[in-house]
PDB file of C-alpha atoms in Angstrom:
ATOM      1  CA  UNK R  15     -27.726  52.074  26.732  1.00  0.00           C
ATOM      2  CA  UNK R  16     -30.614  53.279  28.739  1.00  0.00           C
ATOM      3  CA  UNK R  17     -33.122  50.694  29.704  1.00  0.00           C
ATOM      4  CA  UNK R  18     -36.754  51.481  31.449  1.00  0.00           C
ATOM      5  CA  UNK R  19     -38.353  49.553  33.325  1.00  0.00           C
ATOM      6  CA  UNK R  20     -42.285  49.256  34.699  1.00  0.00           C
ATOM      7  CA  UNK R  21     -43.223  47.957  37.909  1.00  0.00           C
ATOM      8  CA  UNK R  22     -46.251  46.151  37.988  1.00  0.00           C
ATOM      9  CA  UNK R  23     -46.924  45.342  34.567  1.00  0.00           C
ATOM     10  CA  UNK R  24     -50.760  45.238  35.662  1.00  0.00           C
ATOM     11  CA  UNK R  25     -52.458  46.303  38.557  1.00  0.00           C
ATOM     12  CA  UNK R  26     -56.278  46.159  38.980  1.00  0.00           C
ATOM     13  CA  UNK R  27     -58.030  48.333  41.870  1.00  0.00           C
ATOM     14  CA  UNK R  28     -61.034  48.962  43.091  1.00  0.00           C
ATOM     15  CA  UNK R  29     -63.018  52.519  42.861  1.00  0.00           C
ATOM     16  CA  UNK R  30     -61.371  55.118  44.856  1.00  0.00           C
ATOM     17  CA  UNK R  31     -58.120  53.483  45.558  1.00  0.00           C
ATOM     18  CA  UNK R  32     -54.921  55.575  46.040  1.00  0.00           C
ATOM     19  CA  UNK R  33     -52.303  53.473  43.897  1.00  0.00           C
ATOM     20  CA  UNK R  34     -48.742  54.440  42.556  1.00  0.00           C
ATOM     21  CA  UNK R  35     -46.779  52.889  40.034  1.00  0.00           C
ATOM     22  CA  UNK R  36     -43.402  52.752  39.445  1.00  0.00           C
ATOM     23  CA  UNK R  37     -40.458  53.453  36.731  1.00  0.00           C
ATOM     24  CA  UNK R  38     -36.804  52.667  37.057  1.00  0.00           C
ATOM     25  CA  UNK R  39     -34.179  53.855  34.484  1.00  0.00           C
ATOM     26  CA  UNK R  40     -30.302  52.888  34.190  1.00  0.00           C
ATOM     27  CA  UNK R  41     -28.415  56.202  33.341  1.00  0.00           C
ATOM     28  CA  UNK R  42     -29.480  58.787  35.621  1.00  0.00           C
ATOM     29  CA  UNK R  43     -28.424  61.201  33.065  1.00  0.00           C
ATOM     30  CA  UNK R  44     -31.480  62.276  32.195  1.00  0.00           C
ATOM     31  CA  UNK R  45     -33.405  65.790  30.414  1.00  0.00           C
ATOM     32  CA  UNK R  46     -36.131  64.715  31.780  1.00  0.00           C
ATOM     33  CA  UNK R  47     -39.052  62.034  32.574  1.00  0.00           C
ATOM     34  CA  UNK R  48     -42.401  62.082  31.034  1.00  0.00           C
ATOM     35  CA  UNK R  49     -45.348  59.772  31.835  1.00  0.00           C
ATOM     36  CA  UNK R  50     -48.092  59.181  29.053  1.00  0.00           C
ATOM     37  CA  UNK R  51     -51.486  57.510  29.262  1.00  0.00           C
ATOM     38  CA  UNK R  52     -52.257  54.889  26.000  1.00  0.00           C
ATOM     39  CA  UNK R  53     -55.919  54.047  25.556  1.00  0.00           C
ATOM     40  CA  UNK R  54     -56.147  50.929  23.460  1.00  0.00           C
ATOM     41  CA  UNK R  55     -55.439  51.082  19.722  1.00  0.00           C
ATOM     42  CA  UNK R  56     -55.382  55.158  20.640  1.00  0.00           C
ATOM     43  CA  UNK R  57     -51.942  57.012  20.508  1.00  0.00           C
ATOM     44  CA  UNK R  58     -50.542  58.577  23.967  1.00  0.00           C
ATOM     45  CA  UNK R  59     -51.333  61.525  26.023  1.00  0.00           C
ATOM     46  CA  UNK R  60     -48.545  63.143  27.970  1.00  0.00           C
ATOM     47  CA  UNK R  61     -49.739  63.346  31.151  1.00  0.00           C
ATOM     48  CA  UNK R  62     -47.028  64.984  33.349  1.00  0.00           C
ATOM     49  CA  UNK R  63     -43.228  66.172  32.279  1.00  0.00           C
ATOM     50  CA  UNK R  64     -40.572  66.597  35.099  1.00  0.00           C
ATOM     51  CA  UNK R  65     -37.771  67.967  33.857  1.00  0.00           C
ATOM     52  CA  UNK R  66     -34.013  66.654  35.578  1.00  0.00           C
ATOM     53  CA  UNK R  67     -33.644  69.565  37.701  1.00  0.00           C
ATOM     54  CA  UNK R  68     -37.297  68.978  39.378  1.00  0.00           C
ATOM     55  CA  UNK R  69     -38.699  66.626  42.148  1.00  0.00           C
ATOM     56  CA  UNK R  70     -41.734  66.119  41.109  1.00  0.00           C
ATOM     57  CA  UNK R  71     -44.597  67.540  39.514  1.00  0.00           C
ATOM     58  CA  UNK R  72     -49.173  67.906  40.175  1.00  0.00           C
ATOM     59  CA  UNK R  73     -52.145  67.636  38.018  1.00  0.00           C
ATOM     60  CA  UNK R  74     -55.515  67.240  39.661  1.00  0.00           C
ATOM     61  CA  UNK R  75     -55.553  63.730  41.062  1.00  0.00           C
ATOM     62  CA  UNK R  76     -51.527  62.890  39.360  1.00  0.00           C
ATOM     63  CA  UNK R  77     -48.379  63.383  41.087  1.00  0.00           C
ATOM     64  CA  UNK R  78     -45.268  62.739  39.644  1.00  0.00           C
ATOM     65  CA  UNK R  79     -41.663  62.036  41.071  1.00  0.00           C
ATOM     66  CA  UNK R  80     -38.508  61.563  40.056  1.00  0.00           C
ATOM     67  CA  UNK R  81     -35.755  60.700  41.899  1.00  0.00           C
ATOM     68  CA  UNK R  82     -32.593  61.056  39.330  1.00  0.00           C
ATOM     69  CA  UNK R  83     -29.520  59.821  41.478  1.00  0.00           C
ATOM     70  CA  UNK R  84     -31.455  56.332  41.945  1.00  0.00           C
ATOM     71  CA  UNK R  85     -33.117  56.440  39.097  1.00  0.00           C
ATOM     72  CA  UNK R  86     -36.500  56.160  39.948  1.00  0.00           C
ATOM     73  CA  UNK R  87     -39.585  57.975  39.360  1.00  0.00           C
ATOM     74  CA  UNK R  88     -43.569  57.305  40.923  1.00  0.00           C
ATOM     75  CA  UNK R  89     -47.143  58.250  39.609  1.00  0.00           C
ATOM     76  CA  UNK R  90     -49.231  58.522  42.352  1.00  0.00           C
ATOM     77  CA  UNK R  91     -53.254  58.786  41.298  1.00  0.00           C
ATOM     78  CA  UNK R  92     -56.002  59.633  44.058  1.00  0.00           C
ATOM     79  CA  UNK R  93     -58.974  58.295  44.644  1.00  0.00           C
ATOM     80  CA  UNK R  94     -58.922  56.323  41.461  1.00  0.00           C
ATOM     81  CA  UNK R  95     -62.008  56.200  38.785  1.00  0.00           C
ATOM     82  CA  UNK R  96     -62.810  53.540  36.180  1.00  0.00           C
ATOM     83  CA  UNK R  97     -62.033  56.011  33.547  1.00  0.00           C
ATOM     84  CA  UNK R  98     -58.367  55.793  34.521  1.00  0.00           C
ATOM     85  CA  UNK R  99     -58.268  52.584  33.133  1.00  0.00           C
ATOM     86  CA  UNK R 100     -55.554  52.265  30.330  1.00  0.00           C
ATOM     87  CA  UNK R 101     -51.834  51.733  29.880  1.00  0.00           C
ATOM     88  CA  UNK R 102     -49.162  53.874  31.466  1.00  0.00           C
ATOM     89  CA  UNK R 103     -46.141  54.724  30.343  1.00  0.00           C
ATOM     90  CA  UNK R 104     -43.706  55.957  31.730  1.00  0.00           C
ATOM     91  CA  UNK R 105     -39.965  57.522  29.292  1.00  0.00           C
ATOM     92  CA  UNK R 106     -37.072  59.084  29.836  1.00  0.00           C
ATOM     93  CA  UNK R 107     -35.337  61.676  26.927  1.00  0.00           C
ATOM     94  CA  UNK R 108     -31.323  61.578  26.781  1.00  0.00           C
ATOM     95  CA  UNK R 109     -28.885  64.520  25.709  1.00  0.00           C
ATOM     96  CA  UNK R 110     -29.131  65.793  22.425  1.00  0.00           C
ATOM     97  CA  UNK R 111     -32.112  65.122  21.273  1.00  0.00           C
ATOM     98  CA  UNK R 112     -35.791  64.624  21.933  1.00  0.00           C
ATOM     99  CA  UNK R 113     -35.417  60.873  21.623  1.00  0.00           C
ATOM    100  CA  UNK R 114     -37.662  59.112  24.309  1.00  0.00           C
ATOM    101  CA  UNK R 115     -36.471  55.813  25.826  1.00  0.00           C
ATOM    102  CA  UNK R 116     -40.173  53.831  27.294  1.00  0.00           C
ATOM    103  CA  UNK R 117     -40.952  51.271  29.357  1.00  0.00           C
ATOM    104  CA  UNK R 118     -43.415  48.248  28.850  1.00  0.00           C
ATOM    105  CA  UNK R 119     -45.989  50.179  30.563  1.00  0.00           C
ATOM    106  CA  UNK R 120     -48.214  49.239  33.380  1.00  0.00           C
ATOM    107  CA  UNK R 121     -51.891  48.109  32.603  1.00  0.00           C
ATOM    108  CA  UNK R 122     -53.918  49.497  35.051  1.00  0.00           C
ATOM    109  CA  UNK R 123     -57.849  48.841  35.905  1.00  0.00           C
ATOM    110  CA  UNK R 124     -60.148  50.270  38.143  1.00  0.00           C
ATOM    111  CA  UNK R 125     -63.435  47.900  39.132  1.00  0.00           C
ATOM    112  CA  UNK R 126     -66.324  49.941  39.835  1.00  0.00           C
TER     113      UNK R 126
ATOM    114  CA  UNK J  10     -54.633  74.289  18.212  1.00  0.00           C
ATOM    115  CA  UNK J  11     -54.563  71.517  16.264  1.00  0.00           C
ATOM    116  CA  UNK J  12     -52.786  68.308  17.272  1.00  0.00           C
ATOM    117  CA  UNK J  13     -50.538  66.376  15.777  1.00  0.00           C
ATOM    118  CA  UNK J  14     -51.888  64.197  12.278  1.00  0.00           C
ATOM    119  CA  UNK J  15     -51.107  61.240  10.646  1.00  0.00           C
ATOM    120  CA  UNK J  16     -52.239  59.529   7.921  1.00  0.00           C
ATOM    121  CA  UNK J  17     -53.363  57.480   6.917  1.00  0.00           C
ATOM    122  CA  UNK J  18     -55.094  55.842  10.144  1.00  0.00           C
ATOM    123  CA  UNK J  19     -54.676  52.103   8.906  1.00  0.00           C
ATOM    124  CA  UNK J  20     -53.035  50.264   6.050  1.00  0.00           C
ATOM    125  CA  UNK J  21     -52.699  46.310   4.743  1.00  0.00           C
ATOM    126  CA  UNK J  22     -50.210  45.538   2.522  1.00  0.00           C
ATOM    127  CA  UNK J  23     -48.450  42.293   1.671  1.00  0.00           C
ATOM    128  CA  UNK J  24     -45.050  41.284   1.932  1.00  0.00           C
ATOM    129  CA  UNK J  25     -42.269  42.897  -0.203  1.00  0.00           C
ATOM    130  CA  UNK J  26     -44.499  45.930  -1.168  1.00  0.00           C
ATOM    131  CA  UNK J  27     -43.209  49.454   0.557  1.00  0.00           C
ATOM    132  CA  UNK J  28     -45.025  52.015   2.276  1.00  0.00           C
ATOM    133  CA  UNK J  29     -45.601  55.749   2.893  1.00  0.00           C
ATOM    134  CA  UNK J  30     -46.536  57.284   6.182  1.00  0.00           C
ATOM    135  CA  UNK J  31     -47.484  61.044   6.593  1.00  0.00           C
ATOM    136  CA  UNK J  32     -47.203  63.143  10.007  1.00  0.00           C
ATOM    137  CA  UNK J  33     -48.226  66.632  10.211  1.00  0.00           C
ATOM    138  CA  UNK J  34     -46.771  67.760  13.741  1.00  0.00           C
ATOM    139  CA  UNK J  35     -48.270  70.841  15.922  1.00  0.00           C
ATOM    140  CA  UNK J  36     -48.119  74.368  14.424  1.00  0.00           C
ATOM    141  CA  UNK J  37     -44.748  76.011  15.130  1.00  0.00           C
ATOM    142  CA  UNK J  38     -43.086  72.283  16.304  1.00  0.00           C
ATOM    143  CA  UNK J  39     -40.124  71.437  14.734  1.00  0.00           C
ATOM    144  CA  UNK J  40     -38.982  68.706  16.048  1.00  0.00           C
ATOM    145  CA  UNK J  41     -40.809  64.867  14.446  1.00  0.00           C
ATOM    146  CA  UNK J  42     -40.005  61.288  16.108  1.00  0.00           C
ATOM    147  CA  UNK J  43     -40.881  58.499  14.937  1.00  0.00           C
ATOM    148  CA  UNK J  44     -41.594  55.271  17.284  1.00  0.00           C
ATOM    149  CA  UNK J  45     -42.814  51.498  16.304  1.00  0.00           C
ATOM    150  CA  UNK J  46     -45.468  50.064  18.728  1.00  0.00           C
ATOM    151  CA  UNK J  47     -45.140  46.251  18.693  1.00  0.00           C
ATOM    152  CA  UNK J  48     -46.710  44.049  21.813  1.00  0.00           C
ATOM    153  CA  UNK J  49     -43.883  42.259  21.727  1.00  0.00           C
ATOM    154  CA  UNK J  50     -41.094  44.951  22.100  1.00  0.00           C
ATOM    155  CA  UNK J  51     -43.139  48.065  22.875  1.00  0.00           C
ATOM    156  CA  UNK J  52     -42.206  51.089  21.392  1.00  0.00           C
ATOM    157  CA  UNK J  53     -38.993  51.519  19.820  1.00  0.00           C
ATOM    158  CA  UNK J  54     -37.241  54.753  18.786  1.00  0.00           C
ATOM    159  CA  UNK J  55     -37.318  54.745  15.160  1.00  0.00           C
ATOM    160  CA  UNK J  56     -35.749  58.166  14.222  1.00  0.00           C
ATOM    161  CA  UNK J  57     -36.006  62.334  14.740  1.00  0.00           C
ATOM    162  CA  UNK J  58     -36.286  64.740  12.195  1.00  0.00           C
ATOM    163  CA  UNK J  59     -35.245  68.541  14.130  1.00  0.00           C
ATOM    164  CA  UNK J  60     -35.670  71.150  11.192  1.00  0.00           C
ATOM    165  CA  UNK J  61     -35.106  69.111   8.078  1.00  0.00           C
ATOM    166  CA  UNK J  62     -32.313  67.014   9.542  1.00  0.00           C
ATOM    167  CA  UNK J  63     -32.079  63.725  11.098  1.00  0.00           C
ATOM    168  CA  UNK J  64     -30.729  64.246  13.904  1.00  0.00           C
ATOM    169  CA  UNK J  65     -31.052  60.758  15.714  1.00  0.00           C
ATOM    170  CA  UNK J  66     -31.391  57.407  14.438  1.00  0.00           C
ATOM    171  CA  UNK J  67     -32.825  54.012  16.388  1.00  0.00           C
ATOM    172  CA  UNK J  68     -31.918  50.487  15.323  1.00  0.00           C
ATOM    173  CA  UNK J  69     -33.574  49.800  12.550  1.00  0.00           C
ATOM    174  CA  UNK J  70     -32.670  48.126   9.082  1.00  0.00           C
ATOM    175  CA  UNK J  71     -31.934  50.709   6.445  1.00  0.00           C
ATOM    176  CA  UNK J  72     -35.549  49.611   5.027  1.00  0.00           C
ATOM    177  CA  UNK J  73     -37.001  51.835   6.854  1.00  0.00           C
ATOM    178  CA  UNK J  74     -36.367  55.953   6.448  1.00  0.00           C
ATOM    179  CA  UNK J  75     -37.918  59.204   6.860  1.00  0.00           C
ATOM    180  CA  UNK J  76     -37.828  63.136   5.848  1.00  0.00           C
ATOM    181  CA  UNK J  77     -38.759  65.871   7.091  1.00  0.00           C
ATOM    182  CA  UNK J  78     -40.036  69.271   4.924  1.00  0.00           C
ATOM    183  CA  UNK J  79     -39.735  72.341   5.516  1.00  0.00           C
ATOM    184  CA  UNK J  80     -43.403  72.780   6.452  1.00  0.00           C
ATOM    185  CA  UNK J  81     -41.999  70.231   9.322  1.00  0.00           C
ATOM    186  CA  UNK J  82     -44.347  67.912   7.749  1.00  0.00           C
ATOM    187  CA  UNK J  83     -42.632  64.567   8.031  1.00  0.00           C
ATOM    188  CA  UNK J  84     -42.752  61.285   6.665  1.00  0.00           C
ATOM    189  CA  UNK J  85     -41.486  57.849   6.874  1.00  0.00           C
ATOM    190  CA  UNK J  86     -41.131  55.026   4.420  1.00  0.00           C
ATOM    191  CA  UNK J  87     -40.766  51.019   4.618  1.00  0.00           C
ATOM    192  CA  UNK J  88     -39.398  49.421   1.953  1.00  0.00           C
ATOM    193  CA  UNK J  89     -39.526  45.330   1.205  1.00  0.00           C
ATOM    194  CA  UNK J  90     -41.935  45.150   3.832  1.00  0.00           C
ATOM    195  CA  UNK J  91     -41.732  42.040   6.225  1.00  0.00           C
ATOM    196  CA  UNK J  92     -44.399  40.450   8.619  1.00  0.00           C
ATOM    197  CA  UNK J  93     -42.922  41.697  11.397  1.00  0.00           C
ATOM    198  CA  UNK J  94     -43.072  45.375  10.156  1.00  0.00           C
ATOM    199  CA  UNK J  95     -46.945  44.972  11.442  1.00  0.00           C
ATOM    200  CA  UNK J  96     -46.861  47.853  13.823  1.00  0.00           C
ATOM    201  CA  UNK J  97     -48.352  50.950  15.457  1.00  0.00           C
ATOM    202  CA  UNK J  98     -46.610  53.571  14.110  1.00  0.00           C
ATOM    203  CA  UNK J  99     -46.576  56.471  16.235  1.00  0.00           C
ATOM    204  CA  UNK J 100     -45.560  60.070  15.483  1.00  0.00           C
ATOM    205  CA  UNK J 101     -44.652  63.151  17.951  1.00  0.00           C
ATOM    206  CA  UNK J 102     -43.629  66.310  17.353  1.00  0.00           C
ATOM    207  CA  UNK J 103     -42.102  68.789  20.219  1.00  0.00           C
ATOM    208  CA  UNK J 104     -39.531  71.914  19.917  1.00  0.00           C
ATOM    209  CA  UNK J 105     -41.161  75.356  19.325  1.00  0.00           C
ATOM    210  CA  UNK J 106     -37.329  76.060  19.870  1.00  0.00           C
ATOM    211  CA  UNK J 107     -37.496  78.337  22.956  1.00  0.00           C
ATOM    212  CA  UNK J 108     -37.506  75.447  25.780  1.00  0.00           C
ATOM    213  CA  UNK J 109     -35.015  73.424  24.442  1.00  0.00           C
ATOM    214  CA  UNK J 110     -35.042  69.608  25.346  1.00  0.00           C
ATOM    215  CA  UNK J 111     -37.661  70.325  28.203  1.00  0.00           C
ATOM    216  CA  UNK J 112     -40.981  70.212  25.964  1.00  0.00           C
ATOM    217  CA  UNK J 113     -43.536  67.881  26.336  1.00  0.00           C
ATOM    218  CA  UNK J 114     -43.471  65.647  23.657  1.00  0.00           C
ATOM    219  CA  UNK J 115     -46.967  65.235  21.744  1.00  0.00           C
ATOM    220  CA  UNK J 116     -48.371  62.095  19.856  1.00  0.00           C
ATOM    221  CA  UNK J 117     -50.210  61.346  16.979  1.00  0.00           C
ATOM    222  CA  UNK J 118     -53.011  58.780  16.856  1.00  0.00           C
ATOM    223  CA  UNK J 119     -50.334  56.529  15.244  1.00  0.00           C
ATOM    224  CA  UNK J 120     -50.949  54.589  11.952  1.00  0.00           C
ATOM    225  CA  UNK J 121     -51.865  51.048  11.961  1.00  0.00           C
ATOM    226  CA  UNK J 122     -49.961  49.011   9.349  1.00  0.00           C
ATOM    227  CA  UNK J 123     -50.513  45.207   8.884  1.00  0.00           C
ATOM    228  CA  UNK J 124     -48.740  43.123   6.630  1.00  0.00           C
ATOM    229  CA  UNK J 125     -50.124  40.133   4.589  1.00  0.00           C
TER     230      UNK J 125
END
């Protein structure tokens, strides 16, 4: 059974701070990773998909990982801006299907 | 393009009483999950629904089901509700059908259901 798993589970940073967090998964048999963004009470926003054949993937100030054979993946955000504030989660899909297995998230705030 | 829908946005019901909830995925997706959003447990995999057919199902009791129509409209039912059932209930679609299991998976605003 695949499990995910979110390292920190909250992380607050000041204003312009590089920061990365981190996703572990048990089966390395993976499709592929996405990471998502929750806003609270909101639904998620996909923010970056790397598919199982890729090393990582860029948009704007995001850059994604993924590391299959140790199962491990990063999100690295630059120069960090209180709007960034929110949950992030970070799932894995499985053969077969478009089933997505999530972590707990990490709760992440920037200070201005 | 529109996103994905659901509705309605909240409900309250009270124990034993069963429940209806509506997702209307992307145009041209035809693939709809279904996840619960709990603080507890976080979200949990309730079921997909790939062109009218389940195609995967999560652990839940049998009190909970969904279909899908062929408009790939979707939606999922709770029956004898319990407390715990209080949830987020989150909806995505994916699957235009020419990526396969690589597209990005899209979510609804989710449908906040507490139980009385």
């Amino acid at each position: 059974k695949q499990e995910v798993t979110q390292i920190p589970a909250a992380l607050s940073v000041p204003e312009g701070e590089n920061l990365v967090l981190n996703c572990s998964f048990t089966d390395s048999a993976i499709y592929n990773l996405q990471w998502f963004r929750q806003d609270p009470g909101k639904g998620l926003t996909s923010l970056l998909l790397i598919q199982s054949s890729q090393r990582e993937q860029t948009s704007g100030r995001l850059n994604a990982s993924l590391d299959k054979s140790s199962g491990r993946s990063t999100l690295y955000i630059a120069a960090s801006q209180p709007g960034d504030s929110a949950t992030y989660l970070c799932a894995v899909s499985g053969a077969g299907s478009y089933q997505l297995t999530f972590g707990k998230g990490t709760k992440l705030s920037v200070i201005p | 393009k529109a996103g994905v829908t659901q509705t309605p946005r909240y409900l309250i019901k009270t124990r034993g009483q069963q429940v209806t909830l509506s997702c209307s995925p992307i145009s041209g997706h035809r693939s709809v999950s279904w996840y619960q959003q709990t603080p507890g447990q976080g979200l949990q995999f309730l079921f997909e629904y790939f062109s009218e057919t389940q195609r995967n199902k999560g652990n839940f009791p049998g009190r909970f089901s969904g279909r899908q129509f062929s408009n790939s409209r979707s939606e999922m039912n709770v029956s004898t509700l319990e407390l715990g059932d209080s949830a987020l209930y989150l909806c995505a679609s994916s699957g235009t059908g020419t990526r396969g299991l690589f597209d990005t998976q899209y979510f609804g605003p989710g449908t906040r259901l507490t139980v009385l």
